mmCIF file of C-alpha atoms in Angstrom:
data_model
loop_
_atom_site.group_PDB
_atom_site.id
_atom_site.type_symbol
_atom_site.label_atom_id
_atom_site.label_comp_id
_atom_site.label_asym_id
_atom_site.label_seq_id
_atom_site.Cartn_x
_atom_site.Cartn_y
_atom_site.Cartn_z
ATOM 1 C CA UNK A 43 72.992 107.271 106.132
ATOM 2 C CA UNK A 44 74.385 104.367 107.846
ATOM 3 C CA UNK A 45 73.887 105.097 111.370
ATOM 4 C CA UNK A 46 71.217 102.290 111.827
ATOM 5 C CA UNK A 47 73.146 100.000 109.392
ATOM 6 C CA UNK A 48 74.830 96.943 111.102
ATOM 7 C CA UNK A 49 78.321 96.155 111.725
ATOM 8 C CA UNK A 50 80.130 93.888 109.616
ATOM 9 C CA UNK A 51 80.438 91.188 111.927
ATOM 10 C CA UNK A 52 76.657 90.969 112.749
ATOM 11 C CA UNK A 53 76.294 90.427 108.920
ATOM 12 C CA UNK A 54 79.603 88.498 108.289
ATOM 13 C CA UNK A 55 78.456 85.127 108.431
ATOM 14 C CA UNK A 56 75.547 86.150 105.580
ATOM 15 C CA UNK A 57 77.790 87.927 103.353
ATOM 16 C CA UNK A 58 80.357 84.619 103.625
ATOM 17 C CA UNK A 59 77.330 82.517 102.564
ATOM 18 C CA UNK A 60 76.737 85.057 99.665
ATOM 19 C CA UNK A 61 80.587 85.051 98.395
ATOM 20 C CA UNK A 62 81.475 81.094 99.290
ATOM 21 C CA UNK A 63 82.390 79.435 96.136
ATOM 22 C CA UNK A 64 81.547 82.349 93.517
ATOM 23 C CA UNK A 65 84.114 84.495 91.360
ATOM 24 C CA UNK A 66 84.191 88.560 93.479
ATOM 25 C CA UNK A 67 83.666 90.992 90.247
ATOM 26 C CA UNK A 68 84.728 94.093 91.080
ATOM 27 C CA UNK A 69 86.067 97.706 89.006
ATOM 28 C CA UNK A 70 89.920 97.460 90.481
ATOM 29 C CA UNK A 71 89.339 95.022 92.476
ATOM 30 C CA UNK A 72 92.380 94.700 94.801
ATOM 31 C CA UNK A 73 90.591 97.663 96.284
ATOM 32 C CA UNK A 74 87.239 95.802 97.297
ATOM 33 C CA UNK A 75 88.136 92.280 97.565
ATOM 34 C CA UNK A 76 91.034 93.485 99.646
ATOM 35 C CA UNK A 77 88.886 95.253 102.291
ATOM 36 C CA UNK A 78 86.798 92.006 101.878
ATOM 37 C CA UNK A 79 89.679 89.690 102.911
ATOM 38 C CA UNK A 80 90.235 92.379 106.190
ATOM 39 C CA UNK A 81 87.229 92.646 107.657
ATOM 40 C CA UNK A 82 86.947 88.710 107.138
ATOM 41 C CA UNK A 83 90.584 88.284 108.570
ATOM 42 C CA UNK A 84 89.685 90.688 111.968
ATOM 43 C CA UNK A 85 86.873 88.213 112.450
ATOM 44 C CA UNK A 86 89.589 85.305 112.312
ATOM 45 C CA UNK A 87 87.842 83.962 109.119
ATOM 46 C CA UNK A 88 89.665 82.662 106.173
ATOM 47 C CA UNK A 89 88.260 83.947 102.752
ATOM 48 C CA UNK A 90 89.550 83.807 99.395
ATOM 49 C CA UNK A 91 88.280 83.613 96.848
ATOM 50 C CA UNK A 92 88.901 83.631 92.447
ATOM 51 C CA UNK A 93 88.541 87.461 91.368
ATOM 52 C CA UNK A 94 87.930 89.498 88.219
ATOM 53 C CA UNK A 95 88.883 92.851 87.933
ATOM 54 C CA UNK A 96 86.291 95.142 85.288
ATOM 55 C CA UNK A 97 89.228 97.957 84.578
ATOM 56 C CA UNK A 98 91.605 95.259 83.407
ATOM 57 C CA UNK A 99 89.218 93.597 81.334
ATOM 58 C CA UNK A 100 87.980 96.312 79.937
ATOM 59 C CA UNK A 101 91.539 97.790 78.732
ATOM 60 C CA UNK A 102 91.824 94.240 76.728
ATOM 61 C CA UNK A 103 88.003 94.051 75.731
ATOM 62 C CA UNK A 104 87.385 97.929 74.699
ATOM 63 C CA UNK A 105 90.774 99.131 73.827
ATOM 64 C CA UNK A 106 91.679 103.016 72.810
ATOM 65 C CA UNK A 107 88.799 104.343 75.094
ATOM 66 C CA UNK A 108 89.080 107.939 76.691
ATOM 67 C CA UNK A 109 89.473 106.538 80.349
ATOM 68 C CA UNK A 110 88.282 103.215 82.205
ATOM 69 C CA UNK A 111 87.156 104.875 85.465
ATOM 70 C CA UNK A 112 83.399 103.602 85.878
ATOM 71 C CA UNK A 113 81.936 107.376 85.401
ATOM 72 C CA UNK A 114 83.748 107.363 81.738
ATOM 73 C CA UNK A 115 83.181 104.126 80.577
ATOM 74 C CA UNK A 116 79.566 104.235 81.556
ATOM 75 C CA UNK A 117 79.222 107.355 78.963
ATOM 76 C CA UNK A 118 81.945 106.033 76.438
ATOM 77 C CA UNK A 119 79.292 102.330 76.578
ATOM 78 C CA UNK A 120 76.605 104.156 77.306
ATOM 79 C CA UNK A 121 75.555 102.578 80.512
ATOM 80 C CA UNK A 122 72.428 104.230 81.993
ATOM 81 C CA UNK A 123 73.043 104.336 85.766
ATOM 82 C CA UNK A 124 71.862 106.131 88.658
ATOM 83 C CA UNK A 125 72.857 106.914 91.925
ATOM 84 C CA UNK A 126 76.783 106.546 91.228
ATOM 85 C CA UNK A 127 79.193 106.849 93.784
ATOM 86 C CA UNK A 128 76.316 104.984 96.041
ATOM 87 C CA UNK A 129 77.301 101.417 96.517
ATOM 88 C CA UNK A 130 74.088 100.156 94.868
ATOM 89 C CA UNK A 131 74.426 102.259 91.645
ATOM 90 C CA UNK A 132 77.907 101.554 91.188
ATOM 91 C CA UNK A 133 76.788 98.045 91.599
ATOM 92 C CA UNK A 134 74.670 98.081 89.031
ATOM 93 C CA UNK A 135 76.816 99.866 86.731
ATOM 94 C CA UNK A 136 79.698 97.068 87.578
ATOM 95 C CA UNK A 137 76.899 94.460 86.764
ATOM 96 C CA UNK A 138 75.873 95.957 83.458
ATOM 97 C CA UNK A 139 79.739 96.190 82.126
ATOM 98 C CA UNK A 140 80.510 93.108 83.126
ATOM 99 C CA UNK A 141 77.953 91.619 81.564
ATOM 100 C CA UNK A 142 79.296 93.701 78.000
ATOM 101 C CA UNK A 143 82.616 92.586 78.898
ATOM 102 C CA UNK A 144 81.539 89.177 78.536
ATOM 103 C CA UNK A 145 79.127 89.514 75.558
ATOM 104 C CA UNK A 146 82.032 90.740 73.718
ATOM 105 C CA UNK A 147 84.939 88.354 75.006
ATOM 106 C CA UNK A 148 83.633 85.253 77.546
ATOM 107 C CA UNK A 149 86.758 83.503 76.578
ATOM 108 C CA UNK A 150 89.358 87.045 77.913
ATOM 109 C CA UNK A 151 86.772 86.341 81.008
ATOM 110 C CA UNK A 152 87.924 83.022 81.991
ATOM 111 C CA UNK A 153 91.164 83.766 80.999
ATOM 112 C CA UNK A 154 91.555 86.639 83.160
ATOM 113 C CA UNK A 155 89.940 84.848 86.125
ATOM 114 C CA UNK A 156 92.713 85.134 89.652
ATOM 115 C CA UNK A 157 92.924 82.436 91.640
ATOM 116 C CA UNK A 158 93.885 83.128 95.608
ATOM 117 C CA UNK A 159 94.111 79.993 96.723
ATOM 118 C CA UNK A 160 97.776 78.093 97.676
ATOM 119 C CA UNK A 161 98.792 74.405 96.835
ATOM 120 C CA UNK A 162 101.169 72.663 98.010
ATOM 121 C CA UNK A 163 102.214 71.551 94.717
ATOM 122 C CA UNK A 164 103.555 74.741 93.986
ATOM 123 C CA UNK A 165 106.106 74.725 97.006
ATOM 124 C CA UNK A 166 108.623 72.293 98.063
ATOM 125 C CA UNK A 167 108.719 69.356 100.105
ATOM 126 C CA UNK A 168 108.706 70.298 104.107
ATOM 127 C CA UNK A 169 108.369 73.978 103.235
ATOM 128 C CA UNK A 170 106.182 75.657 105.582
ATOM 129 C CA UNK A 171 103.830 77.281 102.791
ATOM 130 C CA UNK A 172 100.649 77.512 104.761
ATOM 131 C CA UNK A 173 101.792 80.143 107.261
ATOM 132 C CA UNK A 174 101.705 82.292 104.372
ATOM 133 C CA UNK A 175 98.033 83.000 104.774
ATOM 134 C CA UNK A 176 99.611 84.819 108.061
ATOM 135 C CA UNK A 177 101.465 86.984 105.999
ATOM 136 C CA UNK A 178 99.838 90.407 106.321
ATOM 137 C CA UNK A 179 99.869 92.320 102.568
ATOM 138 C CA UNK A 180 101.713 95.098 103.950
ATOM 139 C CA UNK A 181 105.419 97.103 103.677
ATOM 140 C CA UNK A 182 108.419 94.717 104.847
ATOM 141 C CA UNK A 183 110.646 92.261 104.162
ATOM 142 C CA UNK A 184 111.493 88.714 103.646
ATOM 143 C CA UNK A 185 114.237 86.043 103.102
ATOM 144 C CA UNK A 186 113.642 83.143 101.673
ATOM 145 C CA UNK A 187 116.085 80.164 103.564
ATOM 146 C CA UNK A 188 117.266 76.867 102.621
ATOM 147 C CA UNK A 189 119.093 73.976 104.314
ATOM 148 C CA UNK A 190 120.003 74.562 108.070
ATOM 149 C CA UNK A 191 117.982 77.914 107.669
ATOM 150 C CA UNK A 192 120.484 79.351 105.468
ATOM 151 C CA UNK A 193 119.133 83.286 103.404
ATOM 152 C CA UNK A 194 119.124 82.440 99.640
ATOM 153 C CA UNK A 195 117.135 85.267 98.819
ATOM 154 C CA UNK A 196 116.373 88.174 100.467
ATOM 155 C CA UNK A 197 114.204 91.219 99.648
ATOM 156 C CA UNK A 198 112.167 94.237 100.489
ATOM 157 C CA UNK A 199 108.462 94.772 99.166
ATOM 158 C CA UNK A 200 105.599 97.222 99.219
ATOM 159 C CA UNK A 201 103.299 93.897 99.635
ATOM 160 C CA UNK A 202 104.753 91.318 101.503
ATOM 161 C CA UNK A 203 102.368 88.326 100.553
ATOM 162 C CA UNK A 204 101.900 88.735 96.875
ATOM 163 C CA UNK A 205 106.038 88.851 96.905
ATOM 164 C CA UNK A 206 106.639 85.653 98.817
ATOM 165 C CA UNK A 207 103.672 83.608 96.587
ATOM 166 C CA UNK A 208 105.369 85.379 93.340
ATOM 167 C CA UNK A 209 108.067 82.669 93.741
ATOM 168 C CA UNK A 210 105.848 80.273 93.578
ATOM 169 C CA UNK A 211 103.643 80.946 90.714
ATOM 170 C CA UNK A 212 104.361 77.573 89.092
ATOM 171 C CA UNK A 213 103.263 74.057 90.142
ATOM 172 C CA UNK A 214 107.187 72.906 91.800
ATOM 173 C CA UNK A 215 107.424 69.930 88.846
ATOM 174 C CA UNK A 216 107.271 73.071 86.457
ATOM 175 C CA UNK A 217 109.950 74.989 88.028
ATOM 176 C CA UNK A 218 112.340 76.054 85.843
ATOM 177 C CA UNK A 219 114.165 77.873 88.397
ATOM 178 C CA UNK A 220 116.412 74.848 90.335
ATOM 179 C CA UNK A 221 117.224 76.806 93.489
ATOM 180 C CA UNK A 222 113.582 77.443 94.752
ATOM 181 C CA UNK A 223 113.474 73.077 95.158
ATOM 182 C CA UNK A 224 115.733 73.851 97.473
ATOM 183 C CA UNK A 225 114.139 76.157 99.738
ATOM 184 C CA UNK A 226 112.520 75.185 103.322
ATOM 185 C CA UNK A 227 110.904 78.224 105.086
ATOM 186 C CA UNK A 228 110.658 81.980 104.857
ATOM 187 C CA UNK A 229 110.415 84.811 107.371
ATOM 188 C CA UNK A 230 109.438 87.975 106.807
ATOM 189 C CA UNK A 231 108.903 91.312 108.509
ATOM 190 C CA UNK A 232 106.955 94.698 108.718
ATOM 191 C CA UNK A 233 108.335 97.559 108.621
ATOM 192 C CA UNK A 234 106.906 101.401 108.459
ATOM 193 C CA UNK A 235 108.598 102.393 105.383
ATOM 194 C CA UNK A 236 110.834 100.711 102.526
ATOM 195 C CA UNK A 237 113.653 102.892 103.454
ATOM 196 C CA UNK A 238 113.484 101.453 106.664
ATOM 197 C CA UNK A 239 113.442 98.026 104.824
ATOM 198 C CA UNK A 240 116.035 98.506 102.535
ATOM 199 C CA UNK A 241 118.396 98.897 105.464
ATOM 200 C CA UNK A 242 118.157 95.696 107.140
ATOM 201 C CA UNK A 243 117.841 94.462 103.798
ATOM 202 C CA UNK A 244 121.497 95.595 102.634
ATOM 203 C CA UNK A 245 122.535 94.381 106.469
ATOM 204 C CA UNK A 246 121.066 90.759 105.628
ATOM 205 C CA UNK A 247 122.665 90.659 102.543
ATOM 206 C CA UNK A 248 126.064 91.694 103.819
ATOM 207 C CA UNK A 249 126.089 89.126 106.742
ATOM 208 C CA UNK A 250 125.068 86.066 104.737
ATOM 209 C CA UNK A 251 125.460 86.940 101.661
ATOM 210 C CA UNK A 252 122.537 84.566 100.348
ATOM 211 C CA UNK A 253 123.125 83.270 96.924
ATOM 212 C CA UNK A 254 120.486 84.899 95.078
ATOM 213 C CA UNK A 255 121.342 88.311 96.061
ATOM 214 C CA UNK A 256 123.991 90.399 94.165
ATOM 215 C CA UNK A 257 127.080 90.174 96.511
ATOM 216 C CA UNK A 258 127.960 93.065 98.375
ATOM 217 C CA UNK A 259 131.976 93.905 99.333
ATOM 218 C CA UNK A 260 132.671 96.404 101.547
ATOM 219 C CA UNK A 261 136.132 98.915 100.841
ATOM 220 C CA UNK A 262 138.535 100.591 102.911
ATOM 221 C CA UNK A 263 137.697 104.427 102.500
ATOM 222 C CA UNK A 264 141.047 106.058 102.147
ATOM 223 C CA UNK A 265 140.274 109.445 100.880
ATOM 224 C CA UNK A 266 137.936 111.992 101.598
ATOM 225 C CA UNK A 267 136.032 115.159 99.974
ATOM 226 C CA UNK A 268 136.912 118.024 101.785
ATOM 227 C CA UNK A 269 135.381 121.385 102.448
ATOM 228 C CA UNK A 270 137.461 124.420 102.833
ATOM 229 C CA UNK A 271 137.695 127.931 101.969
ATOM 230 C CA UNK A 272 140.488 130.133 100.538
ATOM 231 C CA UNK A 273 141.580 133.417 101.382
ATOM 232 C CA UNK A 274 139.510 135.160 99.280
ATOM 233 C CA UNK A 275 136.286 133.347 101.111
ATOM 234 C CA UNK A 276 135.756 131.039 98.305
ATOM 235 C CA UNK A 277 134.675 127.740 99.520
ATOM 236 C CA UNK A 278 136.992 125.070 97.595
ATOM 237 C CA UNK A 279 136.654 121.112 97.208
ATOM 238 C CA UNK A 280 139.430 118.809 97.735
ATOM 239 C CA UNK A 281 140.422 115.243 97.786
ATOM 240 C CA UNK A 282 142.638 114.458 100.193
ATOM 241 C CA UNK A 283 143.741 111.257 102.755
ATOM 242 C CA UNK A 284 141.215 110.788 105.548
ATOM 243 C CA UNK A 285 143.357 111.154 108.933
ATOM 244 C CA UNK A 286 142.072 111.779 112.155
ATOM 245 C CA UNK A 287 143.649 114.843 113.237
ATOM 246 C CA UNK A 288 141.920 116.448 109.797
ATOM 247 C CA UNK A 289 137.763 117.641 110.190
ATOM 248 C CA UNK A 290 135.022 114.639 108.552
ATOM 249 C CA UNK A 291 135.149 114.068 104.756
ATOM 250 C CA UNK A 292 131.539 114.814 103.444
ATOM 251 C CA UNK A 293 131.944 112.038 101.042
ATOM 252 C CA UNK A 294 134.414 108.889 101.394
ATOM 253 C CA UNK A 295 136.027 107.163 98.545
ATOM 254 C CA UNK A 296 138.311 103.608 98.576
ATOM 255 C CA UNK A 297 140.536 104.906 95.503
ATOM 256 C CA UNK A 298 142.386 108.225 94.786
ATOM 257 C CA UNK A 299 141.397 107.670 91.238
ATOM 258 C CA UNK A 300 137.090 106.869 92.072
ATOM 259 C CA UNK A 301 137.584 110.424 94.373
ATOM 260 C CA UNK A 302 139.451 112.693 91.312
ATOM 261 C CA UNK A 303 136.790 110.825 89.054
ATOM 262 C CA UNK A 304 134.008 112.086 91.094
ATOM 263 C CA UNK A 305 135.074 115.251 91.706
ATOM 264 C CA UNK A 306 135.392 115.853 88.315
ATOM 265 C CA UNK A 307 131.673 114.657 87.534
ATOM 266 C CA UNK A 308 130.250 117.157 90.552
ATOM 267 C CA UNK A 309 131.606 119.908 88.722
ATOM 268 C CA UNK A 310 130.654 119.233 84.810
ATOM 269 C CA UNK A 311 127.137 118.247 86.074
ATOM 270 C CA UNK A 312 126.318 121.710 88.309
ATOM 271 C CA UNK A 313 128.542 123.445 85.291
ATOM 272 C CA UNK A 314 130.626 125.283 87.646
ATOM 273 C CA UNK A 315 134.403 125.709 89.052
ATOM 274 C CA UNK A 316 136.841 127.690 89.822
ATOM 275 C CA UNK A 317 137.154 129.949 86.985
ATOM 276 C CA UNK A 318 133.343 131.080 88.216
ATOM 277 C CA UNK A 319 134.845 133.111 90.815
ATOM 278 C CA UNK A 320 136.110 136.096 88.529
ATOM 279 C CA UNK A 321 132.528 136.611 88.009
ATOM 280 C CA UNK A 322 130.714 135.787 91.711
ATOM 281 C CA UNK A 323 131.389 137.438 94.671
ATOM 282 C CA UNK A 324 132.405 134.451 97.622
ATOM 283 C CA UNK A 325 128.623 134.944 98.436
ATOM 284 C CA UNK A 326 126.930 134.083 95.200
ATOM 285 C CA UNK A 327 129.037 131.634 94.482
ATOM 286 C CA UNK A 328 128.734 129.699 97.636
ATOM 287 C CA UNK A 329 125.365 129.460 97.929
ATOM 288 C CA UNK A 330 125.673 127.800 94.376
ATOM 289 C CA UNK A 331 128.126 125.217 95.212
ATOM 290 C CA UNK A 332 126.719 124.895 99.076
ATOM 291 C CA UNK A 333 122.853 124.056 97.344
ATOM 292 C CA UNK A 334 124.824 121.727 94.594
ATOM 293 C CA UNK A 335 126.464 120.072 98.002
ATOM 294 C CA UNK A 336 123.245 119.086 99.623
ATOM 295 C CA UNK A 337 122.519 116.401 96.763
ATOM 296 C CA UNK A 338 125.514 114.889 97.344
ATOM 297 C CA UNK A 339 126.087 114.763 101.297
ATOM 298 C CA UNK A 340 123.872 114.730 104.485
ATOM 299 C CA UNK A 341 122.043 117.989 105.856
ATOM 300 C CA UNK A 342 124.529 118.121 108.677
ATOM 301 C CA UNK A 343 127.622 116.304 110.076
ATOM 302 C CA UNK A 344 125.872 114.237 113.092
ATOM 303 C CA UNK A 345 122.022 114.783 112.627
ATOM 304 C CA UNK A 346 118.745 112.720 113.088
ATOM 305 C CA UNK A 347 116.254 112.254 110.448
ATOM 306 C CA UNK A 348 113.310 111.414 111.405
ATOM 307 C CA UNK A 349 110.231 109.818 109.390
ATOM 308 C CA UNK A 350 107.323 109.599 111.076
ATOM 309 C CA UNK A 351 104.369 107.362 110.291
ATOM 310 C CA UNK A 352 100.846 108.070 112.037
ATOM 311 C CA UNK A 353 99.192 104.992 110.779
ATOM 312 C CA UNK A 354 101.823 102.772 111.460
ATOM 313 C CA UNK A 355 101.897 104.978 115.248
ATOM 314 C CA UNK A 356 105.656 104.636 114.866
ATOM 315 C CA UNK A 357 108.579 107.064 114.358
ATOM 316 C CA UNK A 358 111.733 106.099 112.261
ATOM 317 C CA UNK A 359 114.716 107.717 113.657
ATOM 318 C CA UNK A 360 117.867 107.207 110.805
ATOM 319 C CA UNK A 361 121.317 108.488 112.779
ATOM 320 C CA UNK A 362 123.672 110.379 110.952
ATOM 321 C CA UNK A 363 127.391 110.694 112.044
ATOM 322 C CA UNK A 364 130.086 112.437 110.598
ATOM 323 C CA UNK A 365 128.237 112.494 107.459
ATOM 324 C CA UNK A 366 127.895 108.884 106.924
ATOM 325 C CA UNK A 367 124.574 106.479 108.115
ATOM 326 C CA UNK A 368 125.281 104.585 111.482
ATOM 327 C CA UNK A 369 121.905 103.030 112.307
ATOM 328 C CA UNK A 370 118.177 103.586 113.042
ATOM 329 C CA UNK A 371 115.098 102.584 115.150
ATOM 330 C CA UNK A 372 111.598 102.706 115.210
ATOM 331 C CA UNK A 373 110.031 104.528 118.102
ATOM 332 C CA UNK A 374 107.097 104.935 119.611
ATOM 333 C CA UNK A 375 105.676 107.592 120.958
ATOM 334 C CA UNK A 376 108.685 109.572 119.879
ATOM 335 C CA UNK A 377 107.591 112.598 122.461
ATOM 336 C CA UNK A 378 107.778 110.291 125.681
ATOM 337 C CA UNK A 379 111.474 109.534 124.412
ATOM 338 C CA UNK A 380 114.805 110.872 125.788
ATOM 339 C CA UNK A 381 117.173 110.925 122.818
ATOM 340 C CA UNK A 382 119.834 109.059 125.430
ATOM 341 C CA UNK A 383 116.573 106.017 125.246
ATOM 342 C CA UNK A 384 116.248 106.634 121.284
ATOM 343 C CA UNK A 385 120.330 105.572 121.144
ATOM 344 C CA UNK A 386 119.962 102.822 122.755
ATOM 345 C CA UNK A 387 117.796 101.332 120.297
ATOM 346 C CA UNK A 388 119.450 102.209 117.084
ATOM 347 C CA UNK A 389 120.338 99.120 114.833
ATOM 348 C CA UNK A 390 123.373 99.549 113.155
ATOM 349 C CA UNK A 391 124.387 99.890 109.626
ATOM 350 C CA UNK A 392 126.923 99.551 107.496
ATOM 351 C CA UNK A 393 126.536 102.372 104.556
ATOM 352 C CA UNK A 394 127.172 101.210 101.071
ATOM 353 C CA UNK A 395 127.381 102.556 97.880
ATOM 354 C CA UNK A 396 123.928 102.148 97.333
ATOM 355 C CA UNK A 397 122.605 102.634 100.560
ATOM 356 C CA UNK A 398 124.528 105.911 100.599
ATOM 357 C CA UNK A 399 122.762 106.832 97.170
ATOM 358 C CA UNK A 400 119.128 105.615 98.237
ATOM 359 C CA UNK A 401 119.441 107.503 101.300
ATOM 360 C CA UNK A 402 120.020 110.919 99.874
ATOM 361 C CA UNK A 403 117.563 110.191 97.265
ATOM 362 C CA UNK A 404 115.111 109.636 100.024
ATOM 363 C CA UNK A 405 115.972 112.571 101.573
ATOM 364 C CA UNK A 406 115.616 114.998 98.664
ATOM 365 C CA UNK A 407 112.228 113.186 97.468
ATOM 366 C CA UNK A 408 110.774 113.465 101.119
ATOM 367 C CA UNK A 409 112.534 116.762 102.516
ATOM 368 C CA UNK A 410 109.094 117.994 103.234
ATOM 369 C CA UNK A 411 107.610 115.980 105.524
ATOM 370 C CA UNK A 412 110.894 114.751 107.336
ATOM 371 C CA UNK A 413 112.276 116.211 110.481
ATOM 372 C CA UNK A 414 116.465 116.787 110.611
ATOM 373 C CA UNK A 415 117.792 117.158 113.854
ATOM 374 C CA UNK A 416 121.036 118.619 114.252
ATOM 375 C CA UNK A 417 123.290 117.020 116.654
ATOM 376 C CA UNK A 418 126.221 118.908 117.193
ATOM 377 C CA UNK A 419 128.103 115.989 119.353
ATOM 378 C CA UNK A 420 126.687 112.680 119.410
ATOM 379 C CA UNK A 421 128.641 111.988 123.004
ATOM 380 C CA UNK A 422 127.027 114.588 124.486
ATOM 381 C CA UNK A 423 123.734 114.820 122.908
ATOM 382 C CA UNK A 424 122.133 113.681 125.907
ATOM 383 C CA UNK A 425 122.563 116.571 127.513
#
């Protein structure tokens, strides 16, 4: 159907002509006038432009209506339309709600009208605002800095431009909030993934701790969760003090009375303990407690996990050793890579609390389409 069709840049400068200075209408319209902006943006032309979106509007317009996909509200506003799911007849169908839409509420219209467009009234004095028509809306992260390039905020984001602009909603003489007068650039980066994010996030926030962020302190772990079994063959849990001469803790702890605490906890929450084995044989009842163990600790002692992400044509390789996160790095063309090369470029990290309890979160969410490596000694594993 569109094999004789042109390209969008043989048309571009047409359709620019068509768009300059109007409102873009469209039924969720991040979708269209996002590939809009794209295609524009590959072509190294600038457009934005004031949007409307015809599924919010029609929510607030036509409340308590079956669904708002254009199919249903066609037939709930009896719309005649043909040739849907064709870009003309959903056109037309876009056309003919709007135009109820506005019949019924003009004044919601203009309310609900988006600007895209960036002032430097909004931003403070020096601050380098217009590179952030660079900033691609995309997975990543970005720290807000002020005096001497100082972090005062830092955070991670599924959409890295509407983030950095959400600060600055409000014309700067407006601003309630003191501390973003004070800021003078930003920097941001992509990333693959948020977990990937979060990382360097937690790392930024640890090494400057920038006063916006909730501080982060980082304990002495003095006892460990230990895994051992009896002489019966009954696996057991115990607390005990980490030494060196003793095998890993699968879980670390800064307090005697945070470890007890916990251990407690694990056992009321999978409702099960020792008195369990009078009616389990060491079999049954180890594969219960093992199964209620892998929610609480890594897959293996020293393993990889590895995320991969085709459209991004990058691998994210998170290190595990001695059950606790060390580091990770994005590879490419994980296949060409020795795992002795993949080392090398591992960033370290520092596991919190909370990186500790995002991590196995992200783990059991995305079990199925991660790889785990088992490494069964990191010094050698380049062997």
């Amino acid at each position: 159907m569109v094999a004789k069709a042109p390209t969008f840049d043989q048309i571009a400068p047409e359709v620019y002509k068509i768009l300059e200075q109007h409102i873009f209408v469209a039924h969720n319209v991040r979708f269209d006038y996002g590939f809009i902006k794209a295609a524009f943006s590959k072509l190294d032309t600038r457009f934005r432009s004031p949007h409307l979106c015809t599924v919010e509007l029609s929510r607030k317009v036509f409340p308590n209506l079956p669904s708002y996909s254009l199919g249903k509200l066609c037939k709930s506003l009896d719309i005649q339309v043909k040739d849907r799911h064709r870009a003309y007849g959903d056109t037309l169908a876009t056309t003919q709600l709007f135009k109820m839409i506005w019949e019924a509420d003009a004044e919601r219209v203009l309310l609900d009208i988006k600007p895209d467009e960036i002032t430097s009234n909004h931003f403070p004095e020096g601050f380098n605002f217009e590179d952030i028509e660079s900033v691609p809306e995309t997975t990543g992260l970005y720290v807000l800095n002020g005096e001497e390039s100082q972090p005062v905020y830092v955070s991670r984001t599924k959409n890295l431009r509407n983030s950095i602009l959400s600060h600055f909603k409000t014309p700067l003489p407006q601003q309630k909030n003191q501390w973003i007068q004070t800021l003078t650039s930003f920097t941001f980066q992509e990333f693959p993934s948020e977990m990937s994010a979060m990382l360097i996030e937690s790392k930024i926030v640890l090494e400057h701790q920038p006063e916006r962020n909730k501080a982060i302190k980082i304990y002495k772990n003095r006892f460990g969760l230990y895994v051992e079994e009896n002489d019966d063959g009954y696996i057991q849990l115990k607390i005990s003090e980490i030494k060196q001469s003793i095998d890993c803790p699968i879980v670390k702890f800064n307090s005697l009375n945070k470890a007890n605490k916990y251990l407690v906890q694990f056992f009321e929450k999978i409702n099960l303990n020792e008195k369990h084995q009078d009616f389990f044989s060491p079999k049954d009842y180890n594969k219960l407690l093992r199964t209620s163990l892998n929610n609480i600790t890594y897959p293996h002692q020293n393993c990889w996990v590895i995320e991969s992400k085709s459209y991004f044509e990058q691998s994210i390789v998170y290190s595990i050793q001695d059950y606790e996160l060390k580091g990770f790095a994005m590879v490419k063309n994980m296949q060409s890579n020795d795992l002795e090369d993949i080392s090398s470029q591992m960033q370290e990290i520092i596991e919190t609390s909370d990186v500790r309890r995002s991590f196995l979160q992200f783990i059991r969410h995305k079990k199925s389409s991660l790889e785990i490596i088992e490494m069964n000694n990191f010094s050698n594993h380049s062997e």
